XYZ file of C-alpha atoms in Angstrom:
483
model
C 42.666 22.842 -96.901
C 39.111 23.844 -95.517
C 36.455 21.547 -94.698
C 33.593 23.166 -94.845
C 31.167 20.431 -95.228
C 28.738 23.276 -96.884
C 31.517 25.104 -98.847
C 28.909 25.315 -101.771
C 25.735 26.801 -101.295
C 23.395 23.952 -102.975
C 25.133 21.155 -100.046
C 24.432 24.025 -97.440
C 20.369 23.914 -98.857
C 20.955 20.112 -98.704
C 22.438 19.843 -95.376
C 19.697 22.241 -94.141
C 16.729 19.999 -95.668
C 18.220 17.253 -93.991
C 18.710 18.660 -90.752
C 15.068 19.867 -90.921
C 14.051 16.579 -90.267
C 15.811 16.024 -86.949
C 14.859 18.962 -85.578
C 11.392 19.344 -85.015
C 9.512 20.747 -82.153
C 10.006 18.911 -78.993
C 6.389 18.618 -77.785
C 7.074 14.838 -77.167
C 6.383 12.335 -74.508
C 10.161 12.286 -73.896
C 10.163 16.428 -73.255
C 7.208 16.131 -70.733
C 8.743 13.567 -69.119
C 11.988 15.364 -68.386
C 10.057 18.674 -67.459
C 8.082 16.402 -65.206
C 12.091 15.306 -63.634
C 12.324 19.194 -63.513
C 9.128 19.667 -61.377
C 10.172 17.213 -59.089
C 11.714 17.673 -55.969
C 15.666 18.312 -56.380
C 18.757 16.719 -54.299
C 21.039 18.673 -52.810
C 25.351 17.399 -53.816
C 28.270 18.993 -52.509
C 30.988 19.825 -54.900
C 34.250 18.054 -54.495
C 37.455 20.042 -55.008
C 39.075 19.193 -58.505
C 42.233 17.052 -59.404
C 45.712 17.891 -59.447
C 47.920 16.159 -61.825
C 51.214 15.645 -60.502
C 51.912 17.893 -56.918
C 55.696 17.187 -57.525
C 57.145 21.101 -57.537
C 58.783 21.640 -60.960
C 62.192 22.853 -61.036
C 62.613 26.588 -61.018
C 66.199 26.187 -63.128
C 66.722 23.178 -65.406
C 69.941 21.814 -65.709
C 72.721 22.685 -68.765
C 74.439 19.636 -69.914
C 78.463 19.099 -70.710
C 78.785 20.249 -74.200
C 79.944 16.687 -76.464
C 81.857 18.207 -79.542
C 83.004 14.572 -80.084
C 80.210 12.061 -79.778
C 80.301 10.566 -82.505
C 76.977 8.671 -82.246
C 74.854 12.075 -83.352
C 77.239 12.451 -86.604
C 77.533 16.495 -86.205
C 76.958 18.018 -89.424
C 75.996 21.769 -90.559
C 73.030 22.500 -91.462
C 71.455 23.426 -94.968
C 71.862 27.062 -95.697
C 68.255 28.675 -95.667
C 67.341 31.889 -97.219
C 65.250 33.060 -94.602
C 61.260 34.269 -94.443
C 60.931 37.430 -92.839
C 57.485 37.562 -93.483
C 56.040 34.152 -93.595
C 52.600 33.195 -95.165
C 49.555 32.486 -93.669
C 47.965 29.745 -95.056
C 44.801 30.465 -97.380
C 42.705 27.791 -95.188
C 40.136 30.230 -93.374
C 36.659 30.869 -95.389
C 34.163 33.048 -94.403
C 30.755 31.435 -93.811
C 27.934 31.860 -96.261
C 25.393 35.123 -94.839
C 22.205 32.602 -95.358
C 23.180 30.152 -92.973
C 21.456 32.738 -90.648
C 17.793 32.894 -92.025
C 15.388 30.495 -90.788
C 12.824 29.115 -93.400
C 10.715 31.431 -94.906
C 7.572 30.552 -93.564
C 9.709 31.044 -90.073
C 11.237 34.082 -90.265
C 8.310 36.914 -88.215
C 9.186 34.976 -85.218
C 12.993 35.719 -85.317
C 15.167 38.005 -84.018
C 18.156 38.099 -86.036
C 21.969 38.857 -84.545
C 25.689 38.821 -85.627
C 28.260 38.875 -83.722
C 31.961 37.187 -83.335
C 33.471 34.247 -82.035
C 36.968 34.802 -81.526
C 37.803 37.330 -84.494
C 35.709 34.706 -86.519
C 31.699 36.093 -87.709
C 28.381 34.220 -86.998
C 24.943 35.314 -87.709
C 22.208 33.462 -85.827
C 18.232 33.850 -85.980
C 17.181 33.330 -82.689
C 13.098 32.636 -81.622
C 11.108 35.726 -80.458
C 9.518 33.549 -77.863
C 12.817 32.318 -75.898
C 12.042 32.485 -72.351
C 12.454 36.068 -70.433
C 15.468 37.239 -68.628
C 15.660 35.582 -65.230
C 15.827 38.391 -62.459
C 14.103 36.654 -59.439
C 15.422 34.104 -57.340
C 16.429 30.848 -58.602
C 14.237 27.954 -58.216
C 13.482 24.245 -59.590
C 10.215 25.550 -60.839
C 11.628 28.836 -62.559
C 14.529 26.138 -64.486
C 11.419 23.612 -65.512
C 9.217 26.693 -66.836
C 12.323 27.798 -68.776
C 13.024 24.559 -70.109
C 9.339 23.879 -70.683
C 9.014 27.512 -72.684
C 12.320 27.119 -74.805
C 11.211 23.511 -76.033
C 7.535 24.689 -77.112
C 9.793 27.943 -79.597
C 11.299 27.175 -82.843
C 14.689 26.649 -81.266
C 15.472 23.819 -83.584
C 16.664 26.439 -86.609
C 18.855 28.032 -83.941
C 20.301 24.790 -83.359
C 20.909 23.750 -87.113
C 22.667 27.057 -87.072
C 24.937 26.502 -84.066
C 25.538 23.378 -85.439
C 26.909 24.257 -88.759
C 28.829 27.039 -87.064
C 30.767 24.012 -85.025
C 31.430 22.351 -88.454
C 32.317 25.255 -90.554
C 35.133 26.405 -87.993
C 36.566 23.135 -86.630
C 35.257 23.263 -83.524
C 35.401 20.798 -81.331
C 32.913 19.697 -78.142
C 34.676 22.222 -75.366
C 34.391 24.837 -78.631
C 30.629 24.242 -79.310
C 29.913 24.927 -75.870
C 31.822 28.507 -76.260
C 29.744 29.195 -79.400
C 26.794 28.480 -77.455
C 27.827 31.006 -74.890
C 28.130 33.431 -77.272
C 25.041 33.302 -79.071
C 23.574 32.987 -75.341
C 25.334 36.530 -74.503
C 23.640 37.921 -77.394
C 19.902 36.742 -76.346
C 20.345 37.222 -72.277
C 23.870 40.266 -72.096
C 23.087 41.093 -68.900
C 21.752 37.959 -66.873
C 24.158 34.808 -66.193
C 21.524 32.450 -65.135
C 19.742 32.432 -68.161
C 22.734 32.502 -70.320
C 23.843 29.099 -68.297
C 20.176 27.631 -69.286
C 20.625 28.708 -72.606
C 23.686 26.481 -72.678
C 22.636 23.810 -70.982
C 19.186 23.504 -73.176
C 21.024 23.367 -76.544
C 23.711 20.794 -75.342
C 20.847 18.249 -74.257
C 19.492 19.368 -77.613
C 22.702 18.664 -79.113
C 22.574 15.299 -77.100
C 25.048 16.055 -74.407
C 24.666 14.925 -71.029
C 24.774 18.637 -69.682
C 22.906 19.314 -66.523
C 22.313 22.308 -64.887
C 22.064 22.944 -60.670
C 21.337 26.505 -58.045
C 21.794 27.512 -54.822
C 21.314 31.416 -53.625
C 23.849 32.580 -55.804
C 21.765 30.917 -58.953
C 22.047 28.668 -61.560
C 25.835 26.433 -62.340
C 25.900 24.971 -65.349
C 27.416 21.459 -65.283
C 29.573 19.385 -67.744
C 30.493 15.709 -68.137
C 33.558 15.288 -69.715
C 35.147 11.648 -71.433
C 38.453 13.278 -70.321
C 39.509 14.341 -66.684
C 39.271 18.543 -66.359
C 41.877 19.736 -63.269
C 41.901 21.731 -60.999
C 37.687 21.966 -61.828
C 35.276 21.053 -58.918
C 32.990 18.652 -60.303
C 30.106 16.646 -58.799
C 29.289 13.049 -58.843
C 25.936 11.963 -59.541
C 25.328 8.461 -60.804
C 28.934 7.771 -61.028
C 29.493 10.221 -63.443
C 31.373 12.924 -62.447
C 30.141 16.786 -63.460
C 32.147 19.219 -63.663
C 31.590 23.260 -62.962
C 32.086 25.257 -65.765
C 32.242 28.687 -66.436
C 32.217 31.274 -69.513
C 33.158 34.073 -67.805
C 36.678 34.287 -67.712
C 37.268 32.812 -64.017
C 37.458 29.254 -62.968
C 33.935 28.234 -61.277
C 34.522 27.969 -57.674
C 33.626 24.334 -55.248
C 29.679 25.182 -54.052
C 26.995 22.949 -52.901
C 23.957 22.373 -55.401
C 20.352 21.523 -55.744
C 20.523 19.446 -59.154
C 17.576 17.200 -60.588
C 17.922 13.227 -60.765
C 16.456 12.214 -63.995
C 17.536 12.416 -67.062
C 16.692 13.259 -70.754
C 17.257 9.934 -72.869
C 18.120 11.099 -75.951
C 20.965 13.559 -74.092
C 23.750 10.894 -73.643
C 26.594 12.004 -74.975
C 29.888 13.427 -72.826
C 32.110 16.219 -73.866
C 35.656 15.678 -75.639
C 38.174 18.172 -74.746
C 40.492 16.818 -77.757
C 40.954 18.353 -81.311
C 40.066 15.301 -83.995
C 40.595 18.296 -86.570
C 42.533 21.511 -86.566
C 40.816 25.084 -85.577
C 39.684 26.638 -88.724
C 39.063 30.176 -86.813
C 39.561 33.721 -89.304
C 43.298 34.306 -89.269
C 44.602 37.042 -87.009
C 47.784 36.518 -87.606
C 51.015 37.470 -85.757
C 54.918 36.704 -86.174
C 57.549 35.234 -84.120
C 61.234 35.219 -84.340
C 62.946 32.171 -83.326
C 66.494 31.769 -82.534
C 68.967 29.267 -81.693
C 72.792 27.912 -81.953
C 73.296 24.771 -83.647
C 76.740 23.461 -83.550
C 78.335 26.600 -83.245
C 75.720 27.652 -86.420
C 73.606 30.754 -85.453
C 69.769 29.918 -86.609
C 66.899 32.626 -86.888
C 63.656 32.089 -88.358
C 60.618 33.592 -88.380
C 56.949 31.706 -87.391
C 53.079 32.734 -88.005
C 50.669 31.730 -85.673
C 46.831 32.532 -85.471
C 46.274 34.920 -82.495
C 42.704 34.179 -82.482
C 43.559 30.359 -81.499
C 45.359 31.494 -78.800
C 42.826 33.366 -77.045
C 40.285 30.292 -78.077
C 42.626 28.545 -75.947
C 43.639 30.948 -73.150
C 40.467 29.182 -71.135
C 40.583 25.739 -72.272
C 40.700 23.441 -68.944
C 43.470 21.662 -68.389
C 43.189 17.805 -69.231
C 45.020 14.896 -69.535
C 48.380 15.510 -71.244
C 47.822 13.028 -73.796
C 45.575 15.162 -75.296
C 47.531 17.670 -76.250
C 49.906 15.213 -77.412
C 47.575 13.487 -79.912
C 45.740 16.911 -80.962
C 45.987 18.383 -84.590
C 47.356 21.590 -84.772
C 46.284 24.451 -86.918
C 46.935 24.466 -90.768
C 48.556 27.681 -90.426
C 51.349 27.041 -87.486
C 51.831 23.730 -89.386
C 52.561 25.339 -92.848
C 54.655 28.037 -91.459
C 56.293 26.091 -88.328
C 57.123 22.665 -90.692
C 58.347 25.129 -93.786
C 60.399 27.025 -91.580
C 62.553 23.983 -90.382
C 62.301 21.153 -93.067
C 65.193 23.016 -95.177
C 67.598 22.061 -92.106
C 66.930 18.393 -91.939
C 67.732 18.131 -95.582
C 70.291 14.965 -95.917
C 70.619 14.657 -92.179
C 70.109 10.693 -90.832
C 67.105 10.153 -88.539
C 69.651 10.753 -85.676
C 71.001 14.148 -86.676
C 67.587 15.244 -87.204
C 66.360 14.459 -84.218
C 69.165 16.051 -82.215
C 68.979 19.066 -84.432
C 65.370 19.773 -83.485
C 66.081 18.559 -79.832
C 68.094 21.255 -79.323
C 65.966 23.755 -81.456
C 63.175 22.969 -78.807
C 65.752 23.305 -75.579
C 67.016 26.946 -76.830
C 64.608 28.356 -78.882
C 62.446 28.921 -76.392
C 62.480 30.609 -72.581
C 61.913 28.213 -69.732
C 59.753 28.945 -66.745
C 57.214 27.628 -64.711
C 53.440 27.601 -65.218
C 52.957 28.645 -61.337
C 55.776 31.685 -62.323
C 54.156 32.715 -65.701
C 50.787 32.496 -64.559
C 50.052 31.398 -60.829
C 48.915 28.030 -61.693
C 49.248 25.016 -64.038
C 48.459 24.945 -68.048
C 49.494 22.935 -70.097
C 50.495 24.192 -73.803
C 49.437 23.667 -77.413
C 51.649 23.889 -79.646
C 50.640 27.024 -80.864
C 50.386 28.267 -77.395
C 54.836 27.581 -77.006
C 55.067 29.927 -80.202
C 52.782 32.669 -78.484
C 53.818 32.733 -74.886
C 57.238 34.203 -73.915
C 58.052 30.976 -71.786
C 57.003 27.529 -71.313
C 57.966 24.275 -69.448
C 58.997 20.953 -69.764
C 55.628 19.193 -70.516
C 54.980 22.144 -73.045
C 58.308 21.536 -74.792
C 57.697 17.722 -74.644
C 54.287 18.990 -76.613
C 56.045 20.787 -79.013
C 59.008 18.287 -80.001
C 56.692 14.730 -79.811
C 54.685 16.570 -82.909
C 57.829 17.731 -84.813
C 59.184 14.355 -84.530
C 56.183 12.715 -85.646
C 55.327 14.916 -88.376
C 58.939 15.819 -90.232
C 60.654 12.465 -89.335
C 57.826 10.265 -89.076
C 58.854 8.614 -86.198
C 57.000 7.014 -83.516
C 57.023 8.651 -80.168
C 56.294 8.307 -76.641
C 55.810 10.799 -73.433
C 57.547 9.881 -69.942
C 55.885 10.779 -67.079
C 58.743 11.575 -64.354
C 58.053 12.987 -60.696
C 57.877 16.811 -61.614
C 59.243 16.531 -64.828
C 57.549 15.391 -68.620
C 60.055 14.514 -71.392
C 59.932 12.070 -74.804
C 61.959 9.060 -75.962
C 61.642 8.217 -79.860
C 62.130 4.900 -81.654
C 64.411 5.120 -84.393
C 64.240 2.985 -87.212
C 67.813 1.449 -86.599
C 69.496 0.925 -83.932
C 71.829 3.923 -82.448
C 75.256 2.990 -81.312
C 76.709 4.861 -78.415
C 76.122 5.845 -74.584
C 71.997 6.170 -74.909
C 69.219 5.782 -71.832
C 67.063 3.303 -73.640
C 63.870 2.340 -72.539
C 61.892 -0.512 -73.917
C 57.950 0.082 -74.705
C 55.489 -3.420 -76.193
C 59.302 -4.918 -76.940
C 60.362 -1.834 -78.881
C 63.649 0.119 -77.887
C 62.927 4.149 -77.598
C 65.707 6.364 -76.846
C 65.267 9.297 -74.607
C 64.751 12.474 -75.626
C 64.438 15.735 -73.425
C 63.972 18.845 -74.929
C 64.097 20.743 -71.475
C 67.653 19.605 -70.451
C 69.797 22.396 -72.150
C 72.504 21.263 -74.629
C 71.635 17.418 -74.194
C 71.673 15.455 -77.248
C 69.583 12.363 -77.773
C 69.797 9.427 -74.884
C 70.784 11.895 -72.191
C 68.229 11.863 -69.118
C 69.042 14.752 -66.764
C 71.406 13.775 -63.944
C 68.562 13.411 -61.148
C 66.345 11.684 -63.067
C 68.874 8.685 -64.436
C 68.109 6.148 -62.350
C 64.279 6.817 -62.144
C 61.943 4.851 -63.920
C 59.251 6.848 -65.652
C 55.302 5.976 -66.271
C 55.163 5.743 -70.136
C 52.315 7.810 -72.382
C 51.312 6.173 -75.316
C 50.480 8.491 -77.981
C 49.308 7.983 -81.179
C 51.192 6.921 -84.653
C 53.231 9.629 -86.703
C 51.205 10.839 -89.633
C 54.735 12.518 -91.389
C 54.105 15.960 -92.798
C 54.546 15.721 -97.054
């Protein structure tokens, strides 16, 4: 179900009232003081090269377990018979966004130029202030970013904002996602100069009350990022203990450089970016199919899965972050009705056990493995919907994908493991399992491993190599069962 805060158009004139009030022209004491910051004379940092999760190589072929006809623990049983979707649903949660979100007040509207464009497949129509500073086409200096920042803060930027801001609401868009948005209304005001596009940014984040900071050198203006979660393989800089990380829109990861960056600091612009996803994408639908396949207990499975292709490419970018993250994130309405419809039928009258073996092994053979440094030339981690798109993933990704199946058709509570090289899950079942199983205690609780990248292993089987190593446990969040 949407959430458009502003799905009717009398709390969209509400919201807009209301928002009126906290966005007034920033002539302030607090604005002069920061352009004064601007004016004053800049440090020079030196980038430092970004973090690496875990160095240990993956490996390039994953081992097949023994087939165990006979264990007795699991309880084999066939599955439910399922008429099969060839053509499965999207889900009716996307809404287009009301036309009048894009006019400024009436008494407003001479001094804006008006644009529509798209973010990701998905429309937005912003008004944007005649009077935004000029194209920058001269050299970068501290003076040129303070006169920009000076003449954006004296235009009526704070309708543009209210806009930007309802776009973030209106499509689920988290902090990393706002900062896209801005990029592409920023394309649409400055198409053919970088720097300003990266001051665009970086104005309507402090605006927005993030901590965002901006920097040059002779190649011109970085725009800078602090984040609440670590971003790898990013060069960041520390300044005040905070770390800030390079960003860029373009399509290519920002390379290590050394900076001239200013040392104060807007008070009201406190806030750090959160790479996580508190709610699911609610981007238009473009939506695509994918046929999954798999053996069961000698049973031969095939169903078919939508997915939004317009999340993926949202995604295709996203930095890689701590892996709990992706754990804990919500996934799309969409992949979740079509994903959880396809393979509830088949846990119908199975115990907690069988169920959890069945969709162990749906994860291990459903899906092609190879290496993110194979498929792409370096690491990224998956989304969910990212292991139904892409033609292969890896253990971590598969760890992804089976911790939120777990969680949301069985209910039960899960945790990652952390091996050298390798990411799997263990689960805590609600009784305990009889049998042969690598257990693992977690806060006093028994968990029994579960690895969805060791082919043919059922529940409590840790690949051979791994057996007698002791992994670093993730914590991730309670099950919130599917219904």
């Amino acid at each position: 179900m949407i959430n458009p805060v502003f799905a009717q158009d009398s709390d969209f004139e509400a919201w807009k009232k209301k928002e009126a009030e906290s966005f007034k022209q920033f002539k302030d004491a607090e604005d002069k003081a920061f352009i004064g910051f601007l004016r004053a004379d800049w440090k020079a940092f030196k980038a430092s090269l970004g973090e690496k999760p875990d160095e240990t190589p993956k490996p390039k072929k994953i081992p097949i377990a023994e087939t165990q006809p006979n264990r007795n623990i699991i309880g084999y049983k066939k599955s439910n018979k399922v008429t099969e979707t060839t053509k499965p649903e999207i889900s009716k949660a996307y809404k287009a966004p009301p036309k009048k979100v894009a006019e400024p007040v009436a008494e407003e509207r001479e001094n804006f130029n008006f644009s529509e464009a798209a973010f990701y497949g998905s429309p937005f129509a912003v008004s944007y202030p005649k009077k935004v500073p000029q194209s920058i086409t001269s050299k970068v200096t501290s003076e040129l970013i303070a006169k920009f920042y000076e003449s954006m803060a004296s235009s009526q930027y704070d309708s543009t904002l209210r806009q930007a801001l309802f776009y973030k609401r209106w499509y689920g868009l988290n902090d990393w996602g706002f900062a896209l948005l801005l990029s592409k209304m920023a394309l649409q005001v400055y198409p053919k100069s970088t720097d300003s596009r990266h001051l665009f940014v970086w104005f309507f984040l402090l605006k927005s009350g993030f901590d965002a900071r901006v920097g040059y050198d002779d190649e011109g203006v970085a725009l800078m990022l602090p984040s609440e979660n670590t971003m790898y393989a990013t060069p960041y800089f520390t300044i005040d203990s905070k770390r800030f990380y390079l960003i860029s829109f373009e399509g290519k990861p920002a390379k290590a450089r050394s900076l001239y960056t200013y040392e104060g600091k807007n008070p009201k612009s406190i806030k750090l970016i959160n790479l996580s996803f508190s709610q699911p994408l609610l981007l238009k639908p473009s939506s695509q199919v994918r046929r999954l396949s798999f053996e069961y207990n000698g049973e031969k499975i095939s169903f078919a899965v939508a997915y939004n292709r317009s999340n993926v490419e949202f995604l295709k970018a996203y930095p890689q972050t701590n892996i709990q993250l992706y754990f804990d994130s919500k996934i799309p309405k969409d992949l979740e009705a079509s994903l959880l419809g396809a393979l509830q039928p088949y846990l119908t009258g199975k115990t907690e056990a069988e169920a959890a073996n069945f969709l162990l092994r749906f994860v291990q053979k459903a899906f092609q493995y190879k290496t993110d440094d194979d498929q792409f030339g370096y690491e990224k981690y998956f989304f969910p919907e990212e292991s139904i798109f892409y033609p292969y993933c890896d253990c971590e990704d598969r760890s992804i994908l089976y911790a939120y199946l777990i969680r949301k058709l069985i209910g039960l509570e899960v945790v990652g493991l952390d091996y050298p090289g390798h990411i799997a899950t263990a689960v805590k079942f609600s009784s305990p399992l009889e049998g042969d199983f690598d257990k693992l205690e977690v806060n006093g609780d028994s968990y029994i491993i579960c690895d969805p990248t060791y082919i043919n292993a059922d529940i409590g089987m840790a690949m051979p190599n791994l057996k007698n190593t002791v992994p670093t446990i993730i914590p991730l969040q309670a099950p919130n069962r599917a219904r």
